[in-house]
Amino acid sequence: QVQLVESGGGLVQPGGSLTLSCAATVSIRSLNAMGWYRQAPGKERELVARITDGGDTNYGDPVKGRFTISRDNAKNTVNLQMNSLKPEDTAVYYCNARRRVRLERIDDYWGQGTQVTVSA
C-alpha cells in the first residue's frame, strides 16, 4: 500500500507564500506521477499541479505562474511552493499519487488533506 501524509497548510495573507509537503511511504520513483488537487466549498475537486516520474509538470490554469511543484527523491517527498496567494486559493489541498500496476490498471492514492486559508 501507499500512504501519503500532507503538511504545511495554514492561514496566510493575500499575496503571501506557503509551502505544502507530501511524504510517501514508498519510493516516489516507483510512482508514475504525484500531484496536488484542491477542493473549495461548493466546488469540484480540481487539479493544482502534477509531476511525473520523468519530471514533466502540469498546472491548473488558476495557479499557472504562481505555484511550483517539485520532488525530493531522497526524502520521498513532493512539495508545492505557492506564491502570490489569493483568497480564491482557499481550499483543502490533497496529495495524490498514481501508479500503473499493469497496462489496464492504474491505482490512485490520496492523502487526508490539509487546509489552506488565504485571508487578511
Coordinates of N, CA and C in Angstrom, one line a residue:
Q1 N 0.8 -1.2 0.0 CA 0.0 0.0 0.0 C 0.9 1.2 0.0
V2 N 0.3 2.3 -0.4 CA 0.9 3.6 -0.5 C 0.2 4.6 0.5
Q3 N 0.9 5.2 1.4 CA 0.3 6.2 2.3 C 0.9 7.5 2.0
L4 N 0.1 8.6 2.0 CA 0.6 9.9 1.8 C 0.2 10.8 2.9
V5 N 1.1 11.6 3.4 CA 0.9 12.5 4.5 C 1.3 13.9 4.1
E6 N 0.3 14.8 4.2 CA 0.5 16.2 3.8 C 0.8 17.0 5.1
S7 N 1.5 18.1 4.8 CA 1.8 19.0 5.9 C 2.1 20.4 5.3
G8 N 2.0 21.4 6.1 CA 2.3 22.8 5.7 C 1.2 23.7 5.5
G9 N -0.1 23.2 5.6 CA -1.2 24.1 5.4 C -1.3 25.1 6.6
G10 N -2.2 26.1 6.4 CA -2.4 27.1 7.4 C -3.0 28.3 6.9
L11 N -3.0 29.4 7.7 CA -3.5 30.7 7.3 C -2.4 31.6 6.8
V12 N -2.7 32.3 5.7 CA -1.7 33.2 5.1 C -2.5 34.4 4.5
Q13 N -1.8 35.6 4.5 CA -2.4 36.8 4.0 C -2.4 36.8 2.4
P14 N -3.3 37.4 1.8 CA -3.2 37.6 0.3 C -1.9 38.1 -0.1
G15 N -1.3 37.6 -1.2 CA 0.0 38.0 -1.6 C 1.1 37.2 -1.0
G16 N 0.8 36.5 0.1 CA 1.8 35.7 0.8 C 2.2 34.4 0.1
S17 N 3.0 33.6 0.8 CA 3.5 32.4 0.2 C 3.4 31.3 1.3
L18 N 3.3 30.1 0.8 CA 3.1 28.9 1.6 C 3.7 27.7 0.9
T19 N 4.3 26.8 1.6 CA 4.8 25.5 1.0 C 4.1 24.3 1.6
L20 N 3.6 23.5 0.8 CA 3.0 22.2 1.2 C 3.9 21.1 0.9
S21 N 3.9 20.1 1.7 CA 4.8 18.9 1.5 C 3.9 17.6 1.6
C22 N 4.3 16.6 0.8 CA 3.6 15.4 0.8 C 4.7 14.3 0.9
A23 N 4.6 13.5 2.0 CA 5.6 12.4 2.1 C 4.9 11.1 1.9
A24 N 5.6 10.3 1.0 CA 5.1 9.0 0.7 C 5.8 7.9 1.4
T25 N 5.1 6.7 1.7 CA 5.7 5.6 2.4 C 6.5 4.7 1.5
V26 N 6.5 5.0 0.2 CA 7.3 4.2 -0.8 C 8.2 5.2 -1.6
S27 N 9.2 4.6 -2.3 CA 10.0 5.5 -3.1 C 9.1 6.1 -4.2
I28 N 9.2 7.4 -4.3 CA 8.4 8.1 -5.3 C 8.8 7.8 -6.7
R29 N 10.0 7.3 -6.8 CA 10.4 6.9 -8.2 C 9.7 5.6 -8.7
S30 N 9.0 5.0 -7.8 CA 8.2 3.8 -8.1 C 6.7 4.2 -8.5
L31 N 6.5 5.5 -8.4 CA 5.1 6.1 -8.7 C 5.2 6.8 -10.1
N32 N 4.2 6.6 -10.9 CA 4.2 7.2 -12.2 C 4.0 8.7 -12.2
A33 N 3.3 9.2 -11.2 CA 3.0 10.6 -11.0 C 2.6 10.9 -9.6
M34 N 2.9 12.1 -9.2 CA 2.3 12.7 -8.0 C 1.8 14.1 -8.2
G35 N 0.9 14.5 -7.4 CA 0.4 15.8 -7.6 C -0.5 16.3 -6.5
W36 N -1.0 17.5 -6.6 CA -1.8 18.2 -5.7 C -3.1 18.5 -6.3
Y37 N -4.2 18.3 -5.6 CA -5.6 18.7 -6.0 C -6.2 19.5 -4.9
R38 N -7.2 20.3 -5.2 CA -7.8 21.1 -4.1 C -9.3 21.1 -4.3
Q39 N -10.0 21.3 -3.2 CA -11.4 21.4 -3.2 C -11.9 22.5 -2.3
A40 N -12.5 23.5 -2.9 CA -13.1 24.6 -2.2 C -14.6 24.4 -1.9
P41 N -15.1 25.0 -0.9 CA -16.5 24.8 -0.6 C -17.4 25.1 -1.8
G42 N -18.3 24.2 -2.1 CA -19.2 24.3 -3.2 C -18.7 24.1 -4.6
K43 N -17.4 23.6 -4.6 CA -16.8 23.4 -5.9 C -16.3 22.0 -6.0
E44 N -16.0 21.5 -7.3 CA -15.5 20.2 -7.5 C -14.0 20.2 -7.2
R45 N -13.5 19.0 -6.9 CA -12.0 18.9 -6.7 C -11.3 19.2 -8.1
E46 N -10.3 19.9 -8.1 CA -9.6 20.3 -9.3 C -8.1 20.1 -9.2
L47 N -7.5 20.0 -10.3 CA -6.0 19.8 -10.4 C -5.3 21.1 -10.0
V48 N -4.3 21.0 -9.2 CA -3.5 22.1 -8.9 C -2.1 22.0 -9.6
A49 N -1.5 20.9 -9.4 CA -0.2 20.7 -10.0 C 0.1 19.2 -10.0
R50 N 0.9 18.7 -11.0 CA 1.2 17.3 -11.1 C 2.6 17.2 -11.7
I51 N 3.4 16.2 -11.2 CA 4.7 15.9 -11.8 C 4.8 14.4 -12.0
T52 N 5.3 14.0 -13.1 CA 5.5 12.6 -13.5 C 6.9 12.1 -13.0
D53 N 7.0 10.8 -13.1 CA 8.3 10.2 -12.8 C 9.4 10.6 -13.7
G54 N 9.1 11.1 -14.9 CA 10.0 11.6 -15.8 C 10.3 13.1 -15.6
G55 N 9.6 13.8 -14.7 CA 9.9 15.2 -14.4 C 9.0 16.2 -15.1
D56 N 8.1 15.7 -16.0 CA 7.1 16.6 -16.6 C 6.1 17.1 -15.6
T57 N 5.8 18.4 -15.8 CA 4.8 19.0 -14.9 C 3.6 19.6 -15.6
N58 N 2.5 19.6 -14.9 CA 1.3 20.2 -15.4 C 0.7 21.0 -14.2
Y59 N 0.0 22.1 -14.6 CA -0.6 23.0 -13.6 C -2.0 23.4 -14.1
G60 N -2.9 23.5 -13.1 CA -4.2 24.0 -13.4 C -4.1 25.5 -13.7
D61 N -5.0 25.9 -14.6 CA -5.0 27.3 -15.1 C -4.9 28.3 -14.0
P62 N -5.7 28.2 -13.0 CA -5.8 29.3 -12.0 C -4.4 29.5 -11.2
V63 N -3.5 28.5 -11.2 CA -2.3 28.6 -10.5 C -1.1 28.8 -11.3
K64 N -1.2 28.7 -12.6 CA 0.0 28.9 -13.5 C 0.7 30.2 -13.3
G65 N 2.0 30.0 -13.1 CA 2.8 31.2 -12.9 C 3.0 31.6 -11.4
R66 N 2.2 31.0 -10.6 CA 2.2 31.3 -9.1 C 2.7 30.1 -8.3
F67 N 2.4 28.9 -8.7 CA 2.7 27.7 -7.9 C 3.8 26.9 -8.7
T68 N 4.6 26.2 -7.9 CA 5.6 25.3 -8.5 C 5.7 24.0 -7.7
I69 N 5.6 22.9 -8.5 CA 5.7 21.6 -7.9 C 7.1 21.0 -8.1
S70 N 7.6 20.4 -7.1 CA 8.9 19.8 -7.2 C 8.9 18.5 -6.3
R71 N 10.0 17.7 -6.5 CA 10.1 16.5 -5.8 C 11.5 16.3 -5.2
D72 N 11.6 15.6 -4.1 CA 12.8 15.3 -3.5 C 12.9 13.8 -3.4
N73 N 13.6 13.1 -4.3 CA 13.6 11.7 -4.4 C 14.2 11.1 -3.1
A74 N 15.2 11.7 -2.6 CA 15.9 11.1 -1.4 C 15.0 11.1 -0.2
K75 N 14.0 12.0 -0.1 CA 13.1 12.1 1.0 C 11.7 11.5 0.7
N76 N 11.6 11.0 -0.5 CA 10.2 10.5 -1.0 C 9.1 11.6 -0.7
T77 N 9.4 12.8 -1.1 CA 8.6 13.9 -0.8 C 8.3 14.7 -2.1
V78 N 7.1 15.2 -2.2 CA 6.7 16.2 -3.2 C 6.3 17.4 -2.6
N79 N 6.8 18.6 -3.1 CA 6.5 19.9 -2.5 C 5.7 20.7 -3.4
L80 N 4.9 21.6 -2.9 CA 4.2 22.6 -3.7 C 4.5 24.0 -3.1
Q81 N 5.2 24.8 -3.8 CA 5.5 26.2 -3.4 C 4.4 27.1 -4.0
M82 N 3.7 27.8 -3.1 CA 2.6 28.6 -3.5 C 3.0 30.1 -3.2
N83 N 3.0 30.9 -4.3 CA 3.3 32.3 -4.2 C 2.1 33.1 -4.6
S84 N 2.2 34.4 -4.2 CA 1.1 35.3 -4.6 C -0.3 34.8 -4.4
L85 N -0.5 34.3 -3.2 CA -1.7 33.6 -2.9 C -2.9 34.6 -2.9
K86 N -4.0 34.1 -3.3 CA -5.3 34.8 -3.5 C -6.3 34.2 -2.6
P87 N -7.3 34.9 -2.2 CA -8.4 34.3 -1.4 C -9.1 33.2 -2.1
E88 N -9.2 33.2 -3.4 CA -9.8 32.1 -4.1 C -8.9 30.8 -4.1
D89 N -7.7 30.9 -3.6 CA -6.9 29.7 -3.4 C -7.3 28.9 -2.1
T90 N -8.2 29.5 -1.3 CA -8.6 28.8 -0.1 C -9.3 27.5 -0.5
A91 N -8.8 26.4 0.1 CA -9.4 25.1 -0.2 C -8.7 24.1 0.7
V92 N -9.2 22.9 0.7 CA -8.5 21.7 1.2 C -7.6 21.2 0.1
Y93 N -6.3 21.0 0.4 CA -5.4 20.5 -0.6 C -5.1 19.1 -0.3
Y94 N -5.2 18.2 -1.4 CA -5.0 16.8 -1.2 C -3.8 16.4 -2.1
C95 N -2.9 15.6 -1.5 CA -1.8 15.0 -2.2 C -2.3 13.7 -2.9
N96 N -1.9 13.5 -4.2 CA -2.3 12.3 -5.0 C -1.1 11.6 -5.5
A97 N -1.1 10.3 -5.5 CA -0.1 9.5 -6.2 C -0.8 8.5 -7.1
R98 N -0.2 8.4 -8.3 CA -0.7 7.5 -9.3 C 0.3 6.4 -9.7
R99 N -0.1 5.2 -9.7 CA 0.8 4.1 -10.0 C 0.1 3.2 -11.1
R100 N 0.8 2.9 -12.1 CA 0.4 2.0 -13.1 C 0.8 0.6 -12.7
V101 N -0.2 -0.2 -12.3 CA 0.1 -1.6 -11.8 C 0.4 -2.5 -13.1
R102 N -0.4 -2.4 -14.1 CA -0.3 -3.0 -15.3 C -0.9 -2.2 -16.4
L103 N -0.9 -2.6 -17.6 CA -1.3 -1.8 -18.7 C -2.7 -1.3 -18.5
E104 N -3.6 -2.1 -18.1 CA -5.0 -1.8 -18.0 C -5.5 -1.4 -16.6
R105 N -4.6 -1.3 -15.7 CA -4.9 -0.9 -14.3 C -4.0 0.2 -13.8
I106 N -4.7 1.3 -13.3 CA -4.0 2.4 -12.7 C -4.6 2.6 -11.3
D107 N -3.7 2.7 -10.3 CA -4.2 2.9 -8.9 C -3.9 4.3 -8.5
D108 N -4.8 4.9 -7.8 CA -4.7 6.3 -7.2 C -4.7 6.2 -5.7
Y109 N -3.9 7.0 -5.1 CA -3.8 7.1 -3.6 C -3.9 8.6 -3.2
W110 N -4.6 8.8 -2.1 CA -4.9 10.1 -1.6 C -4.5 10.4 -0.2
G111 N -3.9 11.5 0.1 CA -3.7 11.9 1.5 C -5.0 12.4 2.1
Q112 N -4.9 12.8 3.4 CA -6.0 13.1 4.2 C -6.5 14.6 3.9
G113 N -5.6 15.4 3.3 CA -5.9 16.8 3.0 C -5.3 17.7 4.1
T114 N -5.0 18.9 3.6 CA -4.5 20.0 4.5 C -5.2 21.3 4.1
Q115 N -5.7 22.0 5.1 CA -6.4 23.2 4.9 C -5.5 24.4 4.6
V116 N -5.8 25.1 3.5 CA -5.1 26.4 3.2 C -6.1 27.5 3.2
T117 N -5.9 28.5 4.0 CA -6.8 29.6 4.0 C -6.1 30.9 3.7
V118 N -6.5 31.7 2.7 CA -5.9 32.9 2.4 C -6.9 34.0 2.7
S119 N -6.5 34.8 3.7 CA -7.4 35.8 4.2 C -6.6 36.9 4.9
A120 N -7.1 38.1 4.8 CA -6.4 39.2 5.6 C -6.8 39.2 7.0

